[in-house]
PDB file of C-alpha atoms and ligand atoms in Angstrom:
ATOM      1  CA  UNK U  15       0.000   0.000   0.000  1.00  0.00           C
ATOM      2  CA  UNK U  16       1.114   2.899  -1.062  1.00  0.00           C
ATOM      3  CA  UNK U  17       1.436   6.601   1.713  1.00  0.00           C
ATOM      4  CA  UNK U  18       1.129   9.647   0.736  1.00  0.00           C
ATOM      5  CA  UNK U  19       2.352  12.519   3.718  1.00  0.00           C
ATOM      6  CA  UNK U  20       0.998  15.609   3.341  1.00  0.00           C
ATOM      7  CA  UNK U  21      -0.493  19.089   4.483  1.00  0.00           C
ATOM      8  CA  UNK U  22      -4.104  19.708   3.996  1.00  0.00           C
ATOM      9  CA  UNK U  23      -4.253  22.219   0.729  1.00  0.00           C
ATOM     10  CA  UNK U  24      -0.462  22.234   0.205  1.00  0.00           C
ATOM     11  CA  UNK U  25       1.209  21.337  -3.066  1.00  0.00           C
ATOM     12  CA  UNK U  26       0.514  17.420  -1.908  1.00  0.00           C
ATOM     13  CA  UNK U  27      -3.115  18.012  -2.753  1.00  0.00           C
ATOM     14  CA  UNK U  28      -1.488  17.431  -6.021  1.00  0.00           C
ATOM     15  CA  UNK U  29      -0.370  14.419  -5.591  1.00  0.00           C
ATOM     16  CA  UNK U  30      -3.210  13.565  -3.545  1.00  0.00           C
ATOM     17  CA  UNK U  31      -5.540  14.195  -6.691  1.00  0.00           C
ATOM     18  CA  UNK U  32      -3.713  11.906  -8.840  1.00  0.00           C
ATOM     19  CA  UNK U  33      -3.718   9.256  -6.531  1.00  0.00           C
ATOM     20  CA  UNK U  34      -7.571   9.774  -6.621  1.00  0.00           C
ATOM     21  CA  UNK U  35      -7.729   9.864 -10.066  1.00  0.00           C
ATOM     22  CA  UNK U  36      -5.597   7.235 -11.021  1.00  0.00           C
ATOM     23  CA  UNK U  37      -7.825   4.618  -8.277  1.00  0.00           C
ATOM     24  CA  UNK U  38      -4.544   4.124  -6.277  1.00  0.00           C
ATOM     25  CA  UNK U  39      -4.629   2.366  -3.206  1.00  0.00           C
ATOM     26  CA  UNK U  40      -3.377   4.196  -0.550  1.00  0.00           C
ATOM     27  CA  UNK U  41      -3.169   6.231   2.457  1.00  0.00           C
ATOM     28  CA  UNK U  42      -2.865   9.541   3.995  1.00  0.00           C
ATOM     29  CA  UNK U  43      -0.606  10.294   6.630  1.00  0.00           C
ATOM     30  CA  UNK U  44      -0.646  14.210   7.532  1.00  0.00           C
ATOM     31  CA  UNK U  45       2.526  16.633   8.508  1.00  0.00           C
ATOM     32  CA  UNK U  46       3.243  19.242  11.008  1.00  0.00           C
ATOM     33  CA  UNK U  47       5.611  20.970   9.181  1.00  0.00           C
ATOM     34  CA  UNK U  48       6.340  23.252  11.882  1.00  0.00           C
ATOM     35  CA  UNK U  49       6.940  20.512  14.239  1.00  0.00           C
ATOM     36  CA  UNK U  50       8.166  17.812  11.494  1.00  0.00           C
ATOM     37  CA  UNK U  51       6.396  15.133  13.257  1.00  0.00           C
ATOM     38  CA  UNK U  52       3.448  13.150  11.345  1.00  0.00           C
ATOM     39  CA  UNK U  53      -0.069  12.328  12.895  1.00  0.00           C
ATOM     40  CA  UNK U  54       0.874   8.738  12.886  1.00  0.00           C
ATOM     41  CA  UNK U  55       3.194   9.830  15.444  1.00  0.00           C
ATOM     42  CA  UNK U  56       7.080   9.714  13.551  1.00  0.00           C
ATOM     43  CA  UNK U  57       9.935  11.941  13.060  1.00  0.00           C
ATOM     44  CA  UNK U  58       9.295  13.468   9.700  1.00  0.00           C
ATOM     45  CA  UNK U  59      12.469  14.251   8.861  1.00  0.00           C
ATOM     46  CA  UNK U  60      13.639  10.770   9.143  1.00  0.00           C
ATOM     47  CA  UNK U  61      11.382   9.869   6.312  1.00  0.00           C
ATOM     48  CA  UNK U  62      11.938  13.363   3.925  1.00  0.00           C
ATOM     49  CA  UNK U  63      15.133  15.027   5.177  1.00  0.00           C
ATOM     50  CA  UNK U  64      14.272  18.010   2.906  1.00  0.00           C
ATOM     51  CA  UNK U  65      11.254  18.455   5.477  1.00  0.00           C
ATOM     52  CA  UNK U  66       8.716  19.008   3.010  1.00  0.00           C
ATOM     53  CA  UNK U  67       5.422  17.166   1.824  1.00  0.00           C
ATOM     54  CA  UNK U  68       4.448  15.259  -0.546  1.00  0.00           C
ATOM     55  CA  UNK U  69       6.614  12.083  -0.031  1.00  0.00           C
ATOM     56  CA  UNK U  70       5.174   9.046  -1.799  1.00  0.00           C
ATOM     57  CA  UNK U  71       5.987   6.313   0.590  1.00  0.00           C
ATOM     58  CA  UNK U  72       5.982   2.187   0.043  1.00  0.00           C
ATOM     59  CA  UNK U  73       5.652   0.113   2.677  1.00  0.00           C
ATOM     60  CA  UNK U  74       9.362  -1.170   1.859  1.00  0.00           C
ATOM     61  CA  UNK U  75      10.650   1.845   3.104  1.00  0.00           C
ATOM     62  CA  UNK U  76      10.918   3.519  -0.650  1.00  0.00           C
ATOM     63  CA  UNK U  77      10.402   6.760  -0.546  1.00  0.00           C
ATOM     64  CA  UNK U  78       9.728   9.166  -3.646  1.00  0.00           C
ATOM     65  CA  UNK U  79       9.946  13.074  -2.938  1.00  0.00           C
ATOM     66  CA  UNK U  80       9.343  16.205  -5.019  1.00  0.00           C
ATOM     67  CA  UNK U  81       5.598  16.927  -6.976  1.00  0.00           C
ATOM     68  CA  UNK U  82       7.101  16.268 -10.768  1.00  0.00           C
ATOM     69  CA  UNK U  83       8.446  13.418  -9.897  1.00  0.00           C
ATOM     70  CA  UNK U  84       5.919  11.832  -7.668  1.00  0.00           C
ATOM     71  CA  UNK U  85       3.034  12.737 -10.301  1.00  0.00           C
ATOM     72  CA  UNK U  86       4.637  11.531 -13.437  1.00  0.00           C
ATOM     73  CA  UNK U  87       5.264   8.431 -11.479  1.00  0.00           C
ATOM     74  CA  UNK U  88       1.712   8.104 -10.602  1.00  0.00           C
ATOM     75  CA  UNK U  89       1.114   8.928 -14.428  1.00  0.00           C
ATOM     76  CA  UNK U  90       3.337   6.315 -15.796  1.00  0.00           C
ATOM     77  CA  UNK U  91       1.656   3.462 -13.510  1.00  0.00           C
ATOM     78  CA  UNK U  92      -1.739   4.134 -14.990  1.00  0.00           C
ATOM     79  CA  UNK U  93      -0.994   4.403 -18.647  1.00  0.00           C
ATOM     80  CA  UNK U  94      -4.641   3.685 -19.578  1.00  0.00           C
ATOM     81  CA  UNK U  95      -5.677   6.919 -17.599  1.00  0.00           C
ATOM     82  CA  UNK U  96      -3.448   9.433 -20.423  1.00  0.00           C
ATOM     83  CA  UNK U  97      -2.577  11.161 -17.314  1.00  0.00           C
ATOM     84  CA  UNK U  98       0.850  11.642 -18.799  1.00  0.00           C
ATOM     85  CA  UNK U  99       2.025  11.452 -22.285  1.00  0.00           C
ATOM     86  CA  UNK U 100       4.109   8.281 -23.114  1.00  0.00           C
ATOM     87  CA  UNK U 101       7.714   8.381 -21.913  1.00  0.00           C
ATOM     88  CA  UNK U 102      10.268  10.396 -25.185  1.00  0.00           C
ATOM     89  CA  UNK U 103       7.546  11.782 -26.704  1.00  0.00           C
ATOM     90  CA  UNK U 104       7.466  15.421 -27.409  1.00  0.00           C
ATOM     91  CA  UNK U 105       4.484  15.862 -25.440  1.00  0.00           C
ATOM     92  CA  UNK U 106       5.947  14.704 -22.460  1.00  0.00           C
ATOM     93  CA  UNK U 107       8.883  17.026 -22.515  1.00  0.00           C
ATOM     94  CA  UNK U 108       6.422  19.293 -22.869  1.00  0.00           C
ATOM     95  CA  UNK U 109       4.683  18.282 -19.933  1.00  0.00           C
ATOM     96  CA  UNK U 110       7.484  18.244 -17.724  1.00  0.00           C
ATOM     97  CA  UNK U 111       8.953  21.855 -19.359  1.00  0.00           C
ATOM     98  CA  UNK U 112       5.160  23.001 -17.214  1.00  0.00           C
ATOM     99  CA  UNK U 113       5.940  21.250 -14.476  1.00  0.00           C
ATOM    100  CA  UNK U 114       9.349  22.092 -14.594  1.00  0.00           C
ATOM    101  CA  UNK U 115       7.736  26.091 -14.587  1.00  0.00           C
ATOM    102  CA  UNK U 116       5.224  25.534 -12.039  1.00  0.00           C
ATOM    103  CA  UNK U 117       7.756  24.316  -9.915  1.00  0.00           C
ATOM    104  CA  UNK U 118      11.103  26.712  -9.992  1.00  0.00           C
ATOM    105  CA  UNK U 119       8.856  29.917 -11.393  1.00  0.00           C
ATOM    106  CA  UNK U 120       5.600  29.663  -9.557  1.00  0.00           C
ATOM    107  CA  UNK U 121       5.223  27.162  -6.534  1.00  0.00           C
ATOM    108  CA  UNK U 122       8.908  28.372  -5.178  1.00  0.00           C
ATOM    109  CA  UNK U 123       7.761  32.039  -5.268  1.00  0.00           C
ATOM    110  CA  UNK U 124       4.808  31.108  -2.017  1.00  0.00           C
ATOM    111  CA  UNK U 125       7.598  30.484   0.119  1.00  0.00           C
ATOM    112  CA  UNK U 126       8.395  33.903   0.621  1.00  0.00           C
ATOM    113  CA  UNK U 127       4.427  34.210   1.437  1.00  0.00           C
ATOM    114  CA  UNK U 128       4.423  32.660   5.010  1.00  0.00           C
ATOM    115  CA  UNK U 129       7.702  34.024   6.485  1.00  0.00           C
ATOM    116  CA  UNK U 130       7.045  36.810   8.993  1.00  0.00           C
ATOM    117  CA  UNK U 131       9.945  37.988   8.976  1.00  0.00           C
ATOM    118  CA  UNK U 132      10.347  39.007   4.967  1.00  0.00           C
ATOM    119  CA  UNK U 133       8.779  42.915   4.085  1.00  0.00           C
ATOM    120  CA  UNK U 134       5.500  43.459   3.424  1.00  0.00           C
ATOM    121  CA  UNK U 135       6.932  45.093  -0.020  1.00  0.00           C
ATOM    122  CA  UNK U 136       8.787  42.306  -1.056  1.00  0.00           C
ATOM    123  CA  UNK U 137       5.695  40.175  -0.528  1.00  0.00           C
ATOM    124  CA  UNK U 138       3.802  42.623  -2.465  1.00  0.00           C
ATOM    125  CA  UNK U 139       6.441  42.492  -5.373  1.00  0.00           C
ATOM    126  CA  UNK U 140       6.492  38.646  -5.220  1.00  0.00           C
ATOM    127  CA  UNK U 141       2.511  38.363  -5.616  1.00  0.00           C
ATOM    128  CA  UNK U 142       2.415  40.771  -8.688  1.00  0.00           C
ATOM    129  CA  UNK U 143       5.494  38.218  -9.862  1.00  0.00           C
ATOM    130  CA  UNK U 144       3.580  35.511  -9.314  1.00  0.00           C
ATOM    131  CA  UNK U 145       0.408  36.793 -11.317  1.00  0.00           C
ATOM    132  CA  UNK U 146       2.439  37.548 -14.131  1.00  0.00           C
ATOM    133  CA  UNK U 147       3.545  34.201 -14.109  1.00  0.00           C
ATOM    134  CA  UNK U 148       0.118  32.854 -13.779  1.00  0.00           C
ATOM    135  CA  UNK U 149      -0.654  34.961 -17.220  1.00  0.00           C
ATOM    136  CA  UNK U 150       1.518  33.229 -18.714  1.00  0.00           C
ATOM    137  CA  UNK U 151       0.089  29.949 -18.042  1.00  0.00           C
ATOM    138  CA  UNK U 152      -3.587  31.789 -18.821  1.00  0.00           C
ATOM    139  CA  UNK U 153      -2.119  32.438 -22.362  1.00  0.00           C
ATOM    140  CA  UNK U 154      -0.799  28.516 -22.902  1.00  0.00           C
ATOM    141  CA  UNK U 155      -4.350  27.518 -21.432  1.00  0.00           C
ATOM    142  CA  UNK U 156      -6.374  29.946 -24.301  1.00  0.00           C
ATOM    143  CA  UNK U 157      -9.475  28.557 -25.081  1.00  0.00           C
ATOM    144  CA  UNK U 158      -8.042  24.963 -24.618  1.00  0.00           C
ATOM    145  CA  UNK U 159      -9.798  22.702 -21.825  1.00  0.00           C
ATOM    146  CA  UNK U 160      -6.968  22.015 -19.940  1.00  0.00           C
ATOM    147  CA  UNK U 161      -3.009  23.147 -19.391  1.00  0.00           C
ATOM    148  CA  UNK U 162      -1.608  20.714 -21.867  1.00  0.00           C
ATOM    149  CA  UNK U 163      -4.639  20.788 -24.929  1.00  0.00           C
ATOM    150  CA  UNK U 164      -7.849  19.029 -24.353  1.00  0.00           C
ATOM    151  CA  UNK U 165      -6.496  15.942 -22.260  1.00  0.00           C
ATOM    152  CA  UNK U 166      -6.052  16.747 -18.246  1.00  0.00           C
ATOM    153  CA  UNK U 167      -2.910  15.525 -16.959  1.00  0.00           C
ATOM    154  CA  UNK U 168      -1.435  15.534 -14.171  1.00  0.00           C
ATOM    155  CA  UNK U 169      -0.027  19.232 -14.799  1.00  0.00           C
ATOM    156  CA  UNK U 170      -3.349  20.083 -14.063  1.00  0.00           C
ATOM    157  CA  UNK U 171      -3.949  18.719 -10.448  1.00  0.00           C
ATOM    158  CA  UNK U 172      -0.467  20.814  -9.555  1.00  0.00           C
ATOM    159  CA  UNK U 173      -1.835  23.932 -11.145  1.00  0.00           C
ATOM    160  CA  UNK U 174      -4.792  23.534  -9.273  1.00  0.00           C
ATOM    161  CA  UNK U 175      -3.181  23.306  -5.732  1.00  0.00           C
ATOM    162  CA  UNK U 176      -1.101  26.503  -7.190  1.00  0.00           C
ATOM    163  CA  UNK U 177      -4.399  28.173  -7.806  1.00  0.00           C
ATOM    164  CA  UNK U 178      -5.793  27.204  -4.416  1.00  0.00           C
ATOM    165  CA  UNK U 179      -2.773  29.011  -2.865  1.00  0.00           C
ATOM    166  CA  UNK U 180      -3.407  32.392  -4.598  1.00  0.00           C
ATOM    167  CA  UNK U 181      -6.959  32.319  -2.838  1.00  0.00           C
ATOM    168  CA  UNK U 182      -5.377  32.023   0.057  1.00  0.00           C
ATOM    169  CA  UNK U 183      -3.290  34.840   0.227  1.00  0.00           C
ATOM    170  CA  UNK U 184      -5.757  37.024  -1.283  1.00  0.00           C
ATOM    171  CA  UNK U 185      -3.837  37.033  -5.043  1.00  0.00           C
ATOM    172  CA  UNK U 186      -6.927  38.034  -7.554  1.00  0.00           C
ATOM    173  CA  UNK U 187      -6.762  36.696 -10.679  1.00  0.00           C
ATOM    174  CA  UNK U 188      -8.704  38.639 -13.741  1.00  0.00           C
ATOM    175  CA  UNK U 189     -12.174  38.207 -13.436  1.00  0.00           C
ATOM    176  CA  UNK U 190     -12.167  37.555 -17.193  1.00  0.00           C
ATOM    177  CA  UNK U 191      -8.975  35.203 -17.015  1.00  0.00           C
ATOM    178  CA  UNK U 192      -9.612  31.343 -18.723  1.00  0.00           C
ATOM    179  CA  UNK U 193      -8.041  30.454 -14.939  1.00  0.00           C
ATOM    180  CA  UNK U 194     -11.059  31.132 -13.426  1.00  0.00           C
ATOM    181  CA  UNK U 195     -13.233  28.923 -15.465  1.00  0.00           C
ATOM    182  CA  UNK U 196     -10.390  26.363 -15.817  1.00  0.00           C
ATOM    183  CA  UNK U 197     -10.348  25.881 -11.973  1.00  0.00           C
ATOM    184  CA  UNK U 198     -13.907  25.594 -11.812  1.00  0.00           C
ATOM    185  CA  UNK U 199     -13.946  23.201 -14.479  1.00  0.00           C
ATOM    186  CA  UNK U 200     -10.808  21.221 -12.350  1.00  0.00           C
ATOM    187  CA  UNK U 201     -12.315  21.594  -9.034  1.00  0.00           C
ATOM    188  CA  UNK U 202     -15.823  19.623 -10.556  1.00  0.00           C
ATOM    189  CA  UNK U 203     -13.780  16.219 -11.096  1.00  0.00           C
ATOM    190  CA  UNK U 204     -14.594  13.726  -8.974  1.00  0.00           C
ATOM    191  CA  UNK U 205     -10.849  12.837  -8.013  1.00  0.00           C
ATOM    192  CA  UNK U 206     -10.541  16.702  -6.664  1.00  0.00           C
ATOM    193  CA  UNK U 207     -13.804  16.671  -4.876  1.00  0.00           C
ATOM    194  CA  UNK U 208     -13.001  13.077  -3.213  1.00  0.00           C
ATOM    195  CA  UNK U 209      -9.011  14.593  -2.252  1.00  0.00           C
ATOM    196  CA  UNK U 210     -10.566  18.202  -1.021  1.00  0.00           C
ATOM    197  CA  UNK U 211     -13.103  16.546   1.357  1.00  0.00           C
ATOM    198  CA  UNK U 212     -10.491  13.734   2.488  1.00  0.00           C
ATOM    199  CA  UNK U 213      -8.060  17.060   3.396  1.00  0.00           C
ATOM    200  CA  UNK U 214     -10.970  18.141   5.270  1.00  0.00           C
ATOM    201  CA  UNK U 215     -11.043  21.131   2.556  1.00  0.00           C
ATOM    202  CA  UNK U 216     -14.631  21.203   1.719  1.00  0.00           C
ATOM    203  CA  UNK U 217     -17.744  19.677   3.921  1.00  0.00           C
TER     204      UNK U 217
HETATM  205  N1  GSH A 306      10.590  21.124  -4.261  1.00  0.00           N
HETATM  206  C1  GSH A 306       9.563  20.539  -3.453  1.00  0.00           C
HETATM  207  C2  GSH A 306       8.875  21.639  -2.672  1.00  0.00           C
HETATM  208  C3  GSH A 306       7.821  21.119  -1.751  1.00  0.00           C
HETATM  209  C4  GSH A 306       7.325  22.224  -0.818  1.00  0.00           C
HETATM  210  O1  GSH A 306       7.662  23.410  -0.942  1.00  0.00           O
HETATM  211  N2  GSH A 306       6.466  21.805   0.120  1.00  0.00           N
HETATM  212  C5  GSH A 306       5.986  22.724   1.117  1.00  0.00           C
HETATM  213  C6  GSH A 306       4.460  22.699   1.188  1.00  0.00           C
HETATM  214  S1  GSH A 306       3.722  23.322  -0.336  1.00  0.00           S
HETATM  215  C7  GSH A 306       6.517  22.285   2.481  1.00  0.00           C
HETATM  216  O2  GSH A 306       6.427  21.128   2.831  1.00  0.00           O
HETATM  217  N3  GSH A 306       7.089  23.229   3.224  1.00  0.00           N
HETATM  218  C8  GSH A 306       7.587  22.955   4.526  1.00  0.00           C
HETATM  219  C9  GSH A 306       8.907  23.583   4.789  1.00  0.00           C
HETATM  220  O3  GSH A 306       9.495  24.171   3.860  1.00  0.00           O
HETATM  221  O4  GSH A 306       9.371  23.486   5.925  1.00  0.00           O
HETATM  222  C10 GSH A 306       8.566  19.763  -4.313  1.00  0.00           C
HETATM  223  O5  GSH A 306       8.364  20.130  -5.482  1.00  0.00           O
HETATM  224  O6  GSH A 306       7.979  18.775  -3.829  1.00  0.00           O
END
């Protein structure tokens, strides 16, 4: 069986989507990450060194760490789902040049969010960074469906916990942005609704 430790709404929902969509097996085991203990009552860091969530964990003591990884993983063991393109196509270097961006140029950026001790301005400067970023990605979306064309992968489930993050810090996205509709259209799959409710997200 496989584990999956996370946060409730933090880039593991992600993962935590996949493993929804994909009909995994598996279970949740959730993080303090100020503490770096998990509920199940273990040192965190003895599991991920790096501290963070999601870790993908077999009961072998395997453990897989960082969200492009861990999703194309989860991709490539449910081939039937088309949750990733095939392994040396050009469409999957295309999927992991997005993940690759909502990685190092968007999900990084939130760190700077939470600490107390960085300035209000830089904050300020980091969210109007981080919607410019998001533009981007509104531009690649156009009138497509999904992040990648009309097929959701598994870019989609991290842009969605991305999305998630700019509601909570109070980051507005265009009223008329394709984002908008594109998360509403995300957040109406079954495998989101089932991960939400599981983090406790939504009643
Ligand atoms: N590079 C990592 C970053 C993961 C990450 O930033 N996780 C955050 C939650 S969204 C975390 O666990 N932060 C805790 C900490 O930095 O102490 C990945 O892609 O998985």
């Amino acid at each position: 069986m496989l584990t999956l430790y996370y946060y409730p709404g933090a880039c593991s929902l992600a993962p935590h989507i996949i493993l929804e969509e994909g009909g995994f097996e598996f279970e949740l085991n959730a993080v303090d990450l100020y503490q770096k203990t998990t509920e199940s009552g273990g040192d965190f860091l003895a599991i991920n060194p790096k501290g963070c969530v999601p870790v993908l964990a077999w009961e072998d003591g395997t453990v897989l760490t960082e969200v492009g990884a861990i999703l194309q993983y989860l991709g490539d063991q449910v081939p039937e789902k088309g949750l990733v393109p095939e392994a040396g196509t050009m469409d999957r270097y295309r999927l992991q040049e997005t993940l690759s961006y909502l990685s190092s140029e968007i999900h990084k950026l939130f760190g700077a969010l939470y600490h107390p001790e960085i300035p209000d301005q830089y904050k300020e400067e980091t969210k109007k960074t981080i919607l410019s970023r998001l533009a981007y990605l509104s531009g690649q979306l156009g009138d497509r469906d999904y992040l990648m064309g009309e097929t959701y992968t598994v870019a989609d489930a991290y842009l969605f916990a991305l999305l998630g993050f700019t509601t909570h810090f109070g980051i507005e996205i265009a009223a008329d942005s394709p984002l908008l509709t594109y998360m509403g259209r995300v957040a109406n799959r079954r495998a989101v609704v089932n991960a939400l409710r599981k983090e406790g997200l939504i009643e």
